[in-house]
mmCIF file of C-alpha atoms in Angstrom:
data_model
loop_
_atom_site.group_PDB
_atom_site.id
_atom_site.type_symbol
_atom_site.label_atom_id
_atom_site.label_comp_id
_atom_site.label_asym_id
_atom_site.label_seq_id
_atom_site.Cartn_x
_atom_site.Cartn_y
_atom_site.Cartn_z
ATOM 1 C CA UNK A 21 -87.378 -75.816 -168.112
ATOM 2 C CA UNK A 22 -86.069 -72.299 -167.723
ATOM 3 C CA UNK A 23 -87.986 -69.855 -165.543
ATOM 4 C CA UNK A 24 -88.198 -66.283 -166.731
ATOM 5 C CA UNK A 25 -87.111 -63.793 -164.042
ATOM 6 C CA UNK A 26 -90.026 -61.723 -162.829
ATOM 7 C CA UNK A 27 -89.894 -58.587 -160.679
ATOM 8 C CA UNK A 28 -93.248 -57.867 -159.027
ATOM 9 C CA UNK A 29 -94.684 -54.390 -159.410
ATOM 10 C CA UNK A 30 -94.861 -52.255 -156.275
ATOM 11 C CA UNK A 31 -97.999 -50.269 -155.676
ATOM 12 C CA UNK A 32 -96.300 -47.263 -154.142
ATOM 13 C CA UNK A 33 -97.400 -46.039 -150.742
ATOM 14 C CA UNK A 34 -95.904 -42.659 -151.663
ATOM 15 C CA UNK A 35 -96.739 -42.206 -155.358
ATOM 16 C CA UNK A 36 -96.190 -38.436 -155.283
ATOM 17 C CA UNK A 37 -92.749 -38.600 -153.702
ATOM 18 C CA UNK A 38 -89.640 -38.165 -155.825
ATOM 19 C CA UNK A 39 -86.132 -36.928 -155.144
ATOM 20 C CA UNK A 40 -86.185 -34.143 -152.576
ATOM 21 C CA UNK A 41 -85.368 -30.567 -153.530
ATOM 22 C CA UNK A 42 -82.431 -30.693 -151.100
ATOM 23 C CA UNK A 43 -80.823 -33.583 -152.951
ATOM 24 C CA UNK A 44 -81.500 -31.963 -156.338
ATOM 25 C CA UNK A 45 -80.019 -28.602 -155.382
ATOM 26 C CA UNK A 46 -77.005 -30.096 -153.594
ATOM 27 C CA UNK A 47 -76.224 -32.229 -156.645
ATOM 28 C CA UNK A 48 -76.530 -29.186 -158.912
ATOM 29 C CA UNK A 49 -74.325 -27.165 -156.567
ATOM 30 C CA UNK A 50 -71.643 -29.864 -156.765
ATOM 31 C CA UNK A 51 -71.931 -30.073 -160.554
ATOM 32 C CA UNK A 52 -71.611 -26.302 -160.988
ATOM 33 C CA UNK A 53 -69.040 -25.809 -158.201
ATOM 34 C CA UNK A 54 -71.491 -23.463 -156.499
ATOM 35 C CA UNK A 55 -71.456 -22.351 -152.875
ATOM 36 C CA UNK A 56 -74.096 -24.585 -151.313
ATOM 37 C CA UNK A 57 -76.301 -22.428 -149.094
ATOM 38 C CA UNK A 58 -79.244 -24.679 -149.894
ATOM 39 C CA UNK A 59 -79.186 -27.811 -147.743
ATOM 40 C CA UNK A 60 -79.140 -27.178 -144.007
ATOM 41 C CA UNK A 61 -75.844 -28.531 -142.762
ATOM 42 C CA UNK A 62 -72.611 -26.888 -141.548
ATOM 43 C CA UNK A 63 -69.438 -26.868 -143.623
ATOM 44 C CA UNK A 64 -67.281 -26.587 -140.488
ATOM 45 C CA UNK A 65 -66.040 -29.245 -138.079
ATOM 46 C CA UNK A 66 -67.520 -30.103 -134.735
ATOM 47 C CA UNK A 67 -65.594 -29.578 -131.509
ATOM 48 C CA UNK A 68 -62.592 -31.981 -131.408
ATOM 49 C CA UNK A 69 -63.458 -32.645 -127.757
ATOM 50 C CA UNK A 70 -66.697 -34.276 -128.895
ATOM 51 C CA UNK A 71 -64.805 -36.527 -131.296
ATOM 52 C CA UNK A 72 -62.388 -37.367 -128.475
ATOM 53 C CA UNK A 73 -65.305 -38.290 -126.193
ATOM 54 C CA UNK A 74 -66.723 -40.686 -128.802
ATOM 55 C CA UNK A 75 -63.268 -42.119 -129.509
ATOM 56 C CA UNK A 76 -62.737 -42.694 -125.792
ATOM 57 C CA UNK A 77 -66.056 -44.529 -125.541
ATOM 58 C CA UNK A 78 -65.068 -46.780 -128.441
ATOM 59 C CA UNK A 79 -61.677 -47.543 -126.881
ATOM 60 C CA UNK A 80 -63.367 -48.355 -123.569
ATOM 61 C CA UNK A 81 -65.255 -51.106 -125.371
ATOM 62 C CA UNK A 82 -68.660 -49.417 -125.467
ATOM 63 C CA UNK A 83 -69.417 -50.832 -128.898
ATOM 64 C CA UNK A 84 -72.253 -53.310 -128.374
ATOM 65 C CA UNK A 85 -76.012 -52.813 -128.329
ATOM 66 C CA UNK A 86 -77.139 -50.175 -125.854
ATOM 67 C CA UNK A 87 -80.538 -50.251 -124.147
ATOM 68 C CA UNK A 88 -83.395 -49.831 -126.620
ATOM 69 C CA UNK A 89 -84.379 -46.439 -125.190
ATOM 70 C CA UNK A 90 -80.803 -45.122 -125.215
ATOM 71 C CA UNK A 91 -77.918 -45.145 -122.772
ATOM 72 C CA UNK A 92 -79.005 -43.890 -119.365
ATOM 73 C CA UNK A 93 -76.279 -41.215 -118.935
ATOM 74 C CA UNK A 94 -77.435 -39.481 -122.130
ATOM 75 C CA UNK A 95 -81.095 -39.685 -121.162
ATOM 76 C CA UNK A 96 -80.209 -38.253 -117.749
ATOM 77 C CA UNK A 97 -78.253 -35.426 -119.372
ATOM 78 C CA UNK A 98 -81.231 -34.564 -121.592
ATOM 79 C CA UNK A 99 -83.654 -34.660 -118.664
ATOM 80 C CA UNK A 100 -81.387 -32.361 -116.693
ATOM 81 C CA UNK A 101 -81.036 -29.924 -119.571
ATOM 82 C CA UNK A 102 -84.793 -29.681 -120.151
ATOM 83 C CA UNK A 103 -85.413 -29.109 -116.452
ATOM 84 C CA UNK A 104 -82.736 -26.403 -116.263
ATOM 85 C CA UNK A 105 -83.977 -24.575 -119.369
ATOM 86 C CA UNK A 106 -87.736 -25.085 -119.204
ATOM 87 C CA UNK A 107 -88.623 -26.098 -115.643
ATOM 88 C CA UNK A 108 -90.128 -29.437 -116.660
ATOM 89 C CA UNK A 109 -88.693 -32.650 -115.223
ATOM 90 C CA UNK A 110 -88.955 -35.708 -117.463
ATOM 91 C CA UNK A 111 -88.052 -39.140 -116.120
ATOM 92 C CA UNK A 112 -84.872 -40.373 -117.769
ATOM 93 C CA UNK A 113 -86.134 -43.931 -117.318
ATOM 94 C CA UNK A 114 -89.513 -43.799 -119.023
ATOM 95 C CA UNK A 115 -89.974 -40.372 -120.641
ATOM 96 C CA UNK A 116 -86.791 -39.806 -122.685
ATOM 97 C CA UNK A 117 -85.897 -41.850 -125.791
ATOM 98 C CA UNK A 118 -82.793 -41.507 -127.979
ATOM 99 C CA UNK A 119 -83.549 -41.823 -131.695
ATOM 100 C CA UNK A 120 -81.733 -42.179 -135.010
ATOM 101 C CA UNK A 121 -82.158 -38.502 -135.770
ATOM 102 C CA UNK A 122 -85.145 -36.207 -135.405
ATOM 103 C CA UNK A 123 -86.672 -37.341 -138.707
ATOM 104 C CA UNK A 124 -86.929 -40.906 -137.392
ATOM 105 C CA UNK A 125 -88.333 -39.544 -134.152
ATOM 106 C CA UNK A 126 -91.141 -37.721 -135.950
ATOM 107 C CA UNK A 127 -92.000 -40.742 -138.099
ATOM 108 C CA UNK A 128 -92.045 -42.987 -135.015
ATOM 109 C CA UNK A 129 -94.344 -40.616 -133.120
ATOM 110 C CA UNK A 130 -96.733 -40.494 -136.068
ATOM 111 C CA UNK A 131 -96.736 -44.279 -136.511
ATOM 112 C CA UNK A 132 -97.409 -44.691 -132.776
ATOM 113 C CA UNK A 133 -100.526 -42.516 -132.676
ATOM 114 C CA UNK A 134 -101.992 -42.159 -136.186
ATOM 115 C CA UNK A 135 -104.353 -44.741 -137.575
ATOM 116 C CA UNK A 136 -106.033 -44.984 -140.993
ATOM 117 C CA UNK A 137 -108.572 -42.198 -141.355
ATOM 118 C CA UNK A 138 -107.094 -40.007 -138.622
ATOM 119 C CA UNK A 139 -106.470 -36.389 -139.550
ATOM 120 C CA UNK A 140 -103.164 -34.679 -138.804
ATOM 121 C CA UNK A 141 -102.728 -30.924 -139.089
ATOM 122 C CA UNK A 142 -99.531 -29.578 -140.627
ATOM 123 C CA UNK A 143 -98.706 -25.893 -140.884
ATOM 124 C CA UNK A 144 -97.319 -25.003 -144.295
ATOM 125 C CA UNK A 145 -94.621 -24.338 -145.318
ATOM 126 C CA UNK A 146 -93.322 -27.415 -143.499
ATOM 127 C CA UNK A 147 -90.375 -29.782 -143.433
ATOM 128 C CA UNK A 148 -90.642 -32.283 -146.249
ATOM 129 C CA UNK A 149 -90.892 -35.482 -144.174
ATOM 130 C CA UNK A 150 -94.114 -34.574 -142.349
ATOM 131 C CA UNK A 151 -96.623 -35.310 -145.096
ATOM 132 C CA UNK A 152 -95.092 -38.630 -146.303
ATOM 133 C CA UNK A 153 -94.883 -39.753 -142.653
ATOM 134 C CA UNK A 154 -98.597 -39.153 -142.160
ATOM 135 C CA UNK A 155 -99.444 -40.896 -145.417
ATOM 136 C CA UNK A 156 -97.347 -43.944 -144.471
ATOM 137 C CA UNK A 157 -99.405 -44.220 -141.281
ATOM 138 C CA UNK A 158 -102.639 -44.108 -143.295
ATOM 139 C CA UNK A 159 -103.578 -40.687 -141.955
ATOM 140 C CA UNK A 160 -105.153 -37.770 -143.771
ATOM 141 C CA UNK A 161 -103.067 -34.617 -144.079
ATOM 142 C CA UNK A 162 -104.871 -31.380 -143.215
ATOM 143 C CA UNK A 163 -102.851 -28.408 -144.443
ATOM 144 C CA UNK A 164 -103.205 -25.071 -142.674
ATOM 145 C CA UNK A 165 -101.094 -22.211 -144.055
ATOM 146 C CA UNK A 166 -99.020 -19.998 -141.852
ATOM 147 C CA UNK A 167 -99.735 -16.352 -142.654
ATOM 148 C CA UNK A 168 -97.984 -15.608 -145.979
ATOM 149 C CA UNK A 169 -95.204 -13.086 -145.596
ATOM 150 C CA UNK A 170 -94.919 -13.261 -141.824
ATOM 151 C CA UNK A 171 -95.281 -17.038 -141.347
ATOM 152 C CA UNK A 172 -97.102 -16.487 -138.057
ATOM 153 C CA UNK A 173 -99.674 -19.081 -136.895
ATOM 154 C CA UNK A 174 -103.282 -18.280 -137.806
ATOM 155 C CA UNK A 175 -105.169 -19.677 -134.822
ATOM 156 C CA UNK A 176 -108.578 -19.089 -136.353
ATOM 157 C CA UNK A 177 -107.622 -21.310 -139.270
ATOM 158 C CA UNK A 178 -106.040 -23.889 -136.974
ATOM 159 C CA UNK A 179 -109.210 -23.966 -134.849
ATOM 160 C CA UNK A 180 -111.363 -24.365 -137.953
ATOM 161 C CA UNK A 181 -109.245 -27.328 -139.070
ATOM 162 C CA UNK A 182 -109.784 -29.314 -135.851
ATOM 163 C CA UNK A 183 -112.498 -31.955 -136.187
ATOM 164 C CA UNK A 184 -113.496 -35.063 -134.198
ATOM 165 C CA UNK A 185 -111.112 -36.980 -136.478
ATOM 166 C CA UNK A 186 -108.065 -34.821 -135.678
ATOM 167 C CA UNK A 187 -105.418 -37.010 -134.078
ATOM 168 C CA UNK A 188 -102.414 -34.660 -133.956
ATOM 169 C CA UNK A 189 -100.877 -31.368 -134.963
ATOM 170 C CA UNK A 190 -97.240 -30.797 -135.914
ATOM 171 C CA UNK A 191 -95.606 -27.540 -134.830
ATOM 172 C CA UNK A 192 -92.052 -26.486 -135.663
ATOM 173 C CA UNK A 193 -90.271 -23.674 -133.807
ATOM 174 C CA UNK A 194 -87.733 -22.303 -134.598
ATOM 175 C CA UNK A 195 -89.237 -22.805 -138.010
ATOM 176 C CA UNK A 196 -87.745 -24.393 -141.086
ATOM 177 C CA UNK A 197 -87.876 -22.826 -143.640
ATOM 178 C CA UNK A 198 -89.039 -19.354 -142.555
ATOM 179 C CA UNK A 199 -86.699 -18.832 -139.534
ATOM 180 C CA UNK A 200 -89.576 -17.494 -137.407
ATOM 181 C CA UNK A 201 -90.115 -18.549 -133.794
ATOM 182 C CA UNK A 202 -93.288 -19.037 -131.797
ATOM 183 C CA UNK A 203 -93.717 -16.651 -128.877
ATOM 184 C CA UNK A 204 -94.910 -17.582 -125.396
ATOM 185 C CA UNK A 205 -98.249 -16.038 -126.321
ATOM 186 C CA UNK A 206 -98.441 -18.270 -129.411
ATOM 187 C CA UNK A 207 -97.780 -21.337 -127.284
ATOM 188 C CA UNK A 208 -100.410 -20.311 -124.722
ATOM 189 C CA UNK A 209 -102.958 -19.848 -127.505
ATOM 190 C CA UNK A 210 -102.166 -23.336 -128.774
ATOM 191 C CA UNK A 211 -102.452 -24.670 -125.230
ATOM 192 C CA UNK A 212 -105.897 -23.079 -124.840
ATOM 193 C CA UNK A 213 -107.028 -24.293 -128.246
ATOM 194 C CA UNK A 214 -106.056 -27.908 -127.592
ATOM 195 C CA UNK A 215 -107.200 -27.992 -123.949
ATOM 196 C CA UNK A 216 -110.718 -29.392 -124.557
ATOM 197 C CA UNK A 217 -109.476 -31.915 -127.164
ATOM 198 C CA UNK A 218 -107.603 -35.208 -127.253
ATOM 199 C CA UNK A 219 -105.295 -33.962 -130.005
ATOM 200 C CA UNK A 220 -101.631 -34.916 -129.671
ATOM 201 C CA UNK A 221 -98.849 -32.414 -130.307
ATOM 202 C CA UNK A 222 -95.633 -33.272 -132.115
ATOM 203 C CA UNK A 223 -93.317 -30.349 -131.360
ATOM 204 C CA UNK A 224 -90.333 -30.246 -133.712
ATOM 205 C CA UNK A 225 -87.693 -28.261 -131.804
ATOM 206 C CA UNK A 226 -84.494 -29.288 -133.580
ATOM 207 C CA UNK A 227 -83.277 -25.670 -133.759
ATOM 208 C CA UNK A 228 -84.016 -25.047 -130.072
ATOM 209 C CA UNK A 229 -80.589 -23.557 -129.355
ATOM 210 C CA UNK A 230 -80.642 -21.189 -132.332
ATOM 211 C CA UNK A 231 -82.810 -18.297 -131.118
ATOM 212 C CA UNK A 232 -81.478 -14.757 -131.373
ATOM 213 C CA UNK A 233 -81.610 -11.186 -130.111
ATOM 214 C CA UNK A 234 -81.999 -12.254 -126.491
ATOM 215 C CA UNK A 235 -85.245 -14.133 -127.023
ATOM 216 C CA UNK A 236 -85.987 -17.483 -125.398
ATOM 217 C CA UNK A 237 -86.977 -20.709 -127.065
ATOM 218 C CA UNK A 238 -90.548 -21.446 -125.993
ATOM 219 C CA UNK A 239 -90.515 -25.236 -125.794
ATOM 220 C CA UNK A 240 -93.750 -27.170 -125.502
ATOM 221 C CA UNK A 241 -92.162 -28.570 -122.332
ATOM 222 C CA UNK A 242 -92.657 -25.154 -120.668
ATOM 223 C CA UNK A 243 -96.452 -25.288 -120.923
ATOM 224 C CA UNK A 244 -98.150 -27.983 -118.799
ATOM 225 C CA UNK A 245 -101.181 -28.254 -121.049
ATOM 226 C CA UNK A 246 -98.931 -28.874 -124.053
ATOM 227 C CA UNK A 247 -96.302 -31.030 -122.338
ATOM 228 C CA UNK A 248 -99.018 -33.448 -121.194
ATOM 229 C CA UNK A 249 -99.937 -34.259 -124.812
ATOM 230 C CA UNK A 250 -96.638 -33.626 -126.612
ATOM 231 C CA UNK A 251 -93.789 -35.508 -128.178
ATOM 232 C CA UNK A 252 -90.993 -32.927 -127.913
ATOM 233 C CA UNK A 253 -88.354 -33.660 -130.565
ATOM 234 C CA UNK A 254 -84.793 -32.347 -130.727
ATOM 235 C CA UNK A 255 -81.511 -33.097 -132.487
ATOM 236 C CA UNK A 256 -77.952 -33.554 -131.246
ATOM 237 C CA UNK A 257 -76.814 -33.339 -134.861
ATOM 238 C CA UNK A 258 -78.145 -29.810 -135.298
ATOM 239 C CA UNK A 259 -76.933 -28.653 -131.875
ATOM 240 C CA UNK A 260 -73.385 -29.983 -132.055
ATOM 241 C CA UNK A 261 -72.688 -29.605 -135.820
ATOM 242 C CA UNK A 262 -72.756 -33.367 -136.469
ATOM 243 C CA UNK A 263 -75.804 -33.800 -138.702
ATOM 244 C CA UNK A 264 -74.316 -36.938 -140.241
ATOM 245 C CA UNK A 265 -74.345 -38.746 -136.907
ATOM 246 C CA UNK A 266 -78.158 -38.834 -137.048
ATOM 247 C CA UNK A 267 -78.921 -38.797 -133.324
ATOM 248 C CA UNK A 268 -82.067 -37.191 -131.926
ATOM 249 C CA UNK A 269 -84.212 -37.359 -128.819
ATOM 250 C CA UNK A 270 -87.885 -37.390 -127.855
ATOM 251 C CA UNK A 271 -89.319 -36.323 -124.511
ATOM 252 C CA UNK A 272 -92.918 -37.295 -123.770
ATOM 253 C CA UNK A 273 -95.131 -38.375 -120.852
ATOM 254 C CA UNK A 274 -94.653 -41.989 -119.806
ATOM 255 C CA UNK A 275 -97.871 -43.253 -121.402
ATOM 256 C CA UNK A 276 -96.957 -41.660 -124.736
ATOM 257 C CA UNK A 277 -93.356 -42.827 -124.481
ATOM 258 C CA UNK A 278 -94.471 -46.423 -123.911
ATOM 259 C CA UNK A 279 -96.321 -46.443 -127.234
ATOM 260 C CA UNK A 280 -93.511 -44.552 -128.958
ATOM 261 C CA UNK A 281 -90.992 -47.175 -127.851
ATOM 262 C CA UNK A 282 -93.144 -50.024 -129.153
ATOM 263 C CA UNK A 283 -92.646 -48.634 -132.664
ATOM 264 C CA UNK A 284 -89.054 -47.524 -132.056
ATOM 265 C CA UNK A 285 -87.849 -50.963 -130.942
ATOM 266 C CA UNK A 286 -89.103 -52.637 -134.125
ATOM 267 C CA UNK A 287 -87.921 -49.826 -136.387
ATOM 268 C CA UNK A 288 -84.295 -48.913 -135.632
ATOM 269 C CA UNK A 289 -84.356 -50.651 -132.202
ATOM 270 C CA UNK A 290 -81.577 -48.455 -130.859
ATOM 271 C CA UNK A 291 -78.845 -45.959 -131.719
ATOM 272 C CA UNK A 292 -75.035 -45.924 -132.070
ATOM 273 C CA UNK A 293 -73.579 -46.765 -128.645
ATOM 274 C CA UNK A 294 -70.243 -44.893 -128.475
ATOM 275 C CA UNK A 295 -71.781 -41.753 -129.968
ATOM 276 C CA UNK A 296 -74.404 -41.759 -127.229
ATOM 277 C CA UNK A 297 -71.775 -42.088 -124.498
ATOM 278 C CA UNK A 298 -69.650 -39.398 -126.124
ATOM 279 C CA UNK A 299 -72.595 -37.008 -126.301
ATOM 280 C CA UNK A 300 -73.476 -37.666 -122.655
ATOM 281 C CA UNK A 301 -69.962 -36.761 -121.554
ATOM 282 C CA UNK A 302 -69.828 -33.711 -123.812
ATOM 283 C CA UNK A 303 -73.152 -32.399 -122.461
ATOM 284 C CA UNK A 304 -71.642 -32.130 -118.993
ATOM 285 C CA UNK A 305 -70.540 -28.610 -119.980
ATOM 286 C CA UNK A 306 -73.784 -26.701 -120.552
ATOM 287 C CA UNK A 307 -71.935 -23.822 -122.218
ATOM 288 C CA UNK A 308 -71.526 -26.013 -125.281
ATOM 289 C CA UNK A 309 -75.190 -25.480 -126.101
ATOM 290 C CA UNK A 310 -75.800 -22.264 -124.181
ATOM 291 C CA UNK A 311 -73.187 -20.472 -126.329
ATOM 292 C CA UNK A 312 -74.835 -21.546 -129.576
ATOM 293 C CA UNK A 313 -77.186 -18.535 -129.996
ATOM 294 C CA UNK A 314 -74.262 -16.083 -129.953
ATOM 295 C CA UNK A 315 -72.246 -18.286 -132.317
ATOM 296 C CA UNK A 316 -74.974 -18.441 -134.949
ATOM 297 C CA UNK A 317 -76.212 -14.891 -134.431
ATOM 298 C CA UNK A 318 -72.755 -13.656 -135.456
ATOM 299 C CA UNK A 319 -73.028 -15.648 -138.686
ATOM 300 C CA UNK A 320 -76.574 -14.415 -139.248
ATOM 301 C CA UNK A 321 -75.519 -10.806 -138.776
ATOM 302 C CA UNK A 322 -72.523 -11.161 -141.095
ATOM 303 C CA UNK A 323 -74.693 -12.693 -143.815
ATOM 304 C CA UNK A 324 -77.581 -10.246 -143.413
ATOM 305 C CA UNK A 325 -75.254 -7.243 -143.472
ATOM 306 C CA UNK A 326 -73.660 -8.514 -146.669
ATOM 307 C CA UNK A 327 -77.000 -9.148 -148.350
ATOM 308 C CA UNK A 328 -78.218 -5.676 -147.422
ATOM 309 C CA UNK A 329 -75.045 -3.987 -148.641
ATOM 310 C CA UNK A 330 -74.456 -5.981 -151.829
ATOM 311 C CA UNK A 331 -77.823 -7.175 -153.155
ATOM 312 C CA UNK A 332 -81.352 -6.040 -153.887
ATOM 313 C CA UNK A 333 -82.927 -8.916 -152.001
ATOM 314 C CA UNK A 334 -85.581 -7.953 -149.456
ATOM 315 C CA UNK A 335 -84.610 -9.673 -146.210
ATOM 316 C CA UNK A 336 -87.209 -11.405 -144.072
ATOM 317 C CA UNK A 337 -86.570 -11.682 -140.312
ATOM 318 C CA UNK A 338 -84.342 -14.515 -139.139
ATOM 319 C CA UNK A 339 -85.445 -14.995 -135.531
ATOM 320 C CA UNK A 340 -84.174 -18.536 -135.140
ATOM 321 C CA UNK A 341 -82.757 -21.634 -136.898
ATOM 322 C CA UNK A 342 -79.800 -21.059 -139.255
ATOM 323 C CA UNK A 343 -81.779 -19.904 -142.279
ATOM 324 C CA UNK A 344 -82.283 -16.572 -144.001
ATOM 325 C CA UNK A 345 -85.219 -16.071 -146.346
ATOM 326 C CA UNK A 346 -85.248 -13.323 -148.961
ATOM 327 C CA UNK A 347 -87.837 -11.906 -151.342
ATOM 328 C CA UNK A 348 -86.460 -12.078 -154.901
ATOM 329 C CA UNK A 349 -89.037 -9.764 -156.520
ATOM 330 C CA UNK A 350 -86.587 -6.901 -157.078
ATOM 331 C CA UNK A 351 -83.995 -9.238 -158.586
ATOM 332 C CA UNK A 352 -85.877 -11.578 -160.921
ATOM 333 C CA UNK A 353 -89.250 -12.335 -162.489
ATOM 334 C CA UNK A 354 -88.583 -16.061 -162.450
ATOM 335 C CA UNK A 355 -90.620 -18.424 -160.250
ATOM 336 C CA UNK A 356 -88.774 -19.480 -157.102
ATOM 337 C CA UNK A 357 -87.720 -22.926 -158.328
ATOM 338 C CA UNK A 358 -86.443 -21.643 -161.673
ATOM 339 C CA UNK A 359 -84.648 -18.788 -159.938
ATOM 340 C CA UNK A 360 -82.815 -21.213 -157.640
ATOM 341 C CA UNK A 361 -81.734 -23.308 -160.628
ATOM 342 C CA UNK A 362 -80.522 -20.166 -162.421
ATOM 343 C CA UNK A 363 -78.798 -18.796 -159.325
ATOM 344 C CA UNK A 364 -76.878 -22.033 -158.834
ATOM 345 C CA UNK A 365 -75.904 -22.389 -162.484
ATOM 346 C CA UNK A 366 -75.150 -18.777 -163.429
ATOM 347 C CA UNK A 367 -74.155 -17.068 -160.171
ATOM 348 C CA UNK A 368 -72.674 -20.029 -158.326
ATOM 349 C CA UNK A 369 -74.767 -19.936 -155.141
ATOM 350 C CA UNK A 370 -77.356 -22.586 -154.272
ATOM 351 C CA UNK A 371 -80.589 -21.745 -152.448
ATOM 352 C CA UNK A 372 -83.894 -23.537 -151.830
ATOM 353 C CA UNK A 373 -87.284 -22.285 -153.106
ATOM 354 C CA UNK A 374 -89.887 -21.890 -150.375
ATOM 355 C CA UNK A 375 -92.460 -23.351 -152.760
ATOM 356 C CA UNK A 376 -90.797 -26.750 -152.172
ATOM 357 C CA UNK A 377 -92.218 -26.700 -148.635
ATOM 358 C CA UNK A 378 -95.835 -26.447 -149.855
ATOM 359 C CA UNK A 379 -97.805 -29.364 -151.279
ATOM 360 C CA UNK A 380 -99.236 -27.107 -153.997
ATOM 361 C CA UNK A 381 -95.888 -25.357 -154.671
ATOM 362 C CA UNK A 382 -97.293 -22.000 -153.528
ATOM 363 C CA UNK A 383 -94.912 -19.370 -154.908
ATOM 364 C CA UNK A 384 -94.344 -16.203 -152.838
ATOM 365 C CA UNK A 385 -91.114 -15.107 -154.618
ATOM 366 C CA UNK A 386 -89.138 -16.169 -151.537
ATOM 367 C CA UNK A 387 -86.044 -18.395 -151.335
ATOM 368 C CA UNK A 388 -84.071 -19.757 -148.376
ATOM 369 C CA UNK A 389 -80.339 -19.582 -147.701
ATOM 370 C CA UNK A 390 -78.483 -21.490 -144.960
ATOM 371 C CA UNK A 391 -75.823 -19.538 -143.070
ATOM 372 C CA UNK A 392 -74.451 -22.465 -141.028
ATOM 373 C CA UNK A 393 -71.187 -22.048 -142.898
ATOM 374 C CA UNK A 394 -67.637 -20.865 -142.368
ATOM 375 C CA UNK A 395 -67.392 -17.077 -142.485
ATOM 376 C CA UNK A 396 -65.158 -17.417 -145.542
ATOM 377 C CA UNK A 397 -67.851 -19.478 -147.283
ATOM 378 C CA UNK A 398 -70.444 -16.812 -146.535
ATOM 379 C CA UNK A 399 -68.167 -14.055 -147.840
ATOM 380 C CA UNK A 400 -67.545 -15.977 -151.050
ATOM 381 C CA UNK A 401 -71.297 -16.410 -151.519
ATOM 382 C CA UNK A 402 -71.906 -12.708 -150.857
ATOM 383 C CA UNK A 403 -69.285 -11.698 -153.418
ATOM 384 C CA UNK A 404 -71.012 -13.869 -156.015
ATOM 385 C CA UNK A 405 -74.478 -12.606 -155.066
ATOM 386 C CA UNK A 406 -73.240 -9.026 -155.523
ATOM 387 C CA UNK A 407 -73.263 -9.729 -159.291
ATOM 388 C CA UNK A 408 -77.084 -9.812 -159.280
#
């Protein structure tokens, strides 16, 4: 007797999720041979010394499983960096964990603390993994908008969103997609707001070394009332121009880290061994991250000057990250998403609509460019944008 093949039907845990806007726009950019200023990754190489450090680790035989929490030299380097920059000492043994990128770190933190029925506050526009992560954990997403136009936190609205069911809040500074940063005053207000609660903080700080015009990055680690309840997330990939290596880090109090690691060890378990050793050795020179603000500010200034001179876009501030948002109202009547499709196809420059970062596709006539590119790439894009 023959048995008919049968594929069971999956009841999706993420029925609203499709292909991300980043994948769609990058594919269109490739198809149309457009300059891809959409997806947030550099088009230039990392420092050859970093590659040499990883190669050396491989040749030394450091190719087997590392400790679940990450190799100790890298955790020690991270702990030392945080203490030097923010005055907070985390234990490398039980408060620092190396992750398979910041996205995995955020998912792991959410899975560790969020249970079915818990509410988690996200501030829109927000990075696209936050909401699916919360839904996978069985949590309820509570969306609070940042102030349209300025993308500043509205603490009255955040306060109104906190209920007895609130388990956590996600904060991202420097902010993707708006390129704003939270001030010390903003962080103190958050600290005061959360003080009487048991709400956890997941602080997404992957662009921590991309803050401009002499301003400081105000990490949650700097504020005792926040650090005590926070998972502070960062990214080696963003910092060292190696996004494809997918290596991140989480700093959190020991009790929070213990729960985080329970999920981490049965998720990815651990992270690429020679890359970790290479990063640890490379971090010995602090100038390799301390020089990053000047490096990216030069690219920001080149791109902004070109946009101002050659286009009718209205430029929003770019205080941090490697993004530049522009208001398209003077250029086109199209909705953001349609404009980005048209811009890629007809002008040859890819951008991302800000509406993609809102669950309801809120359209403010604003799109996002990424300037983490070679200067020549930026100049080519500016020449094409001058046709608008």
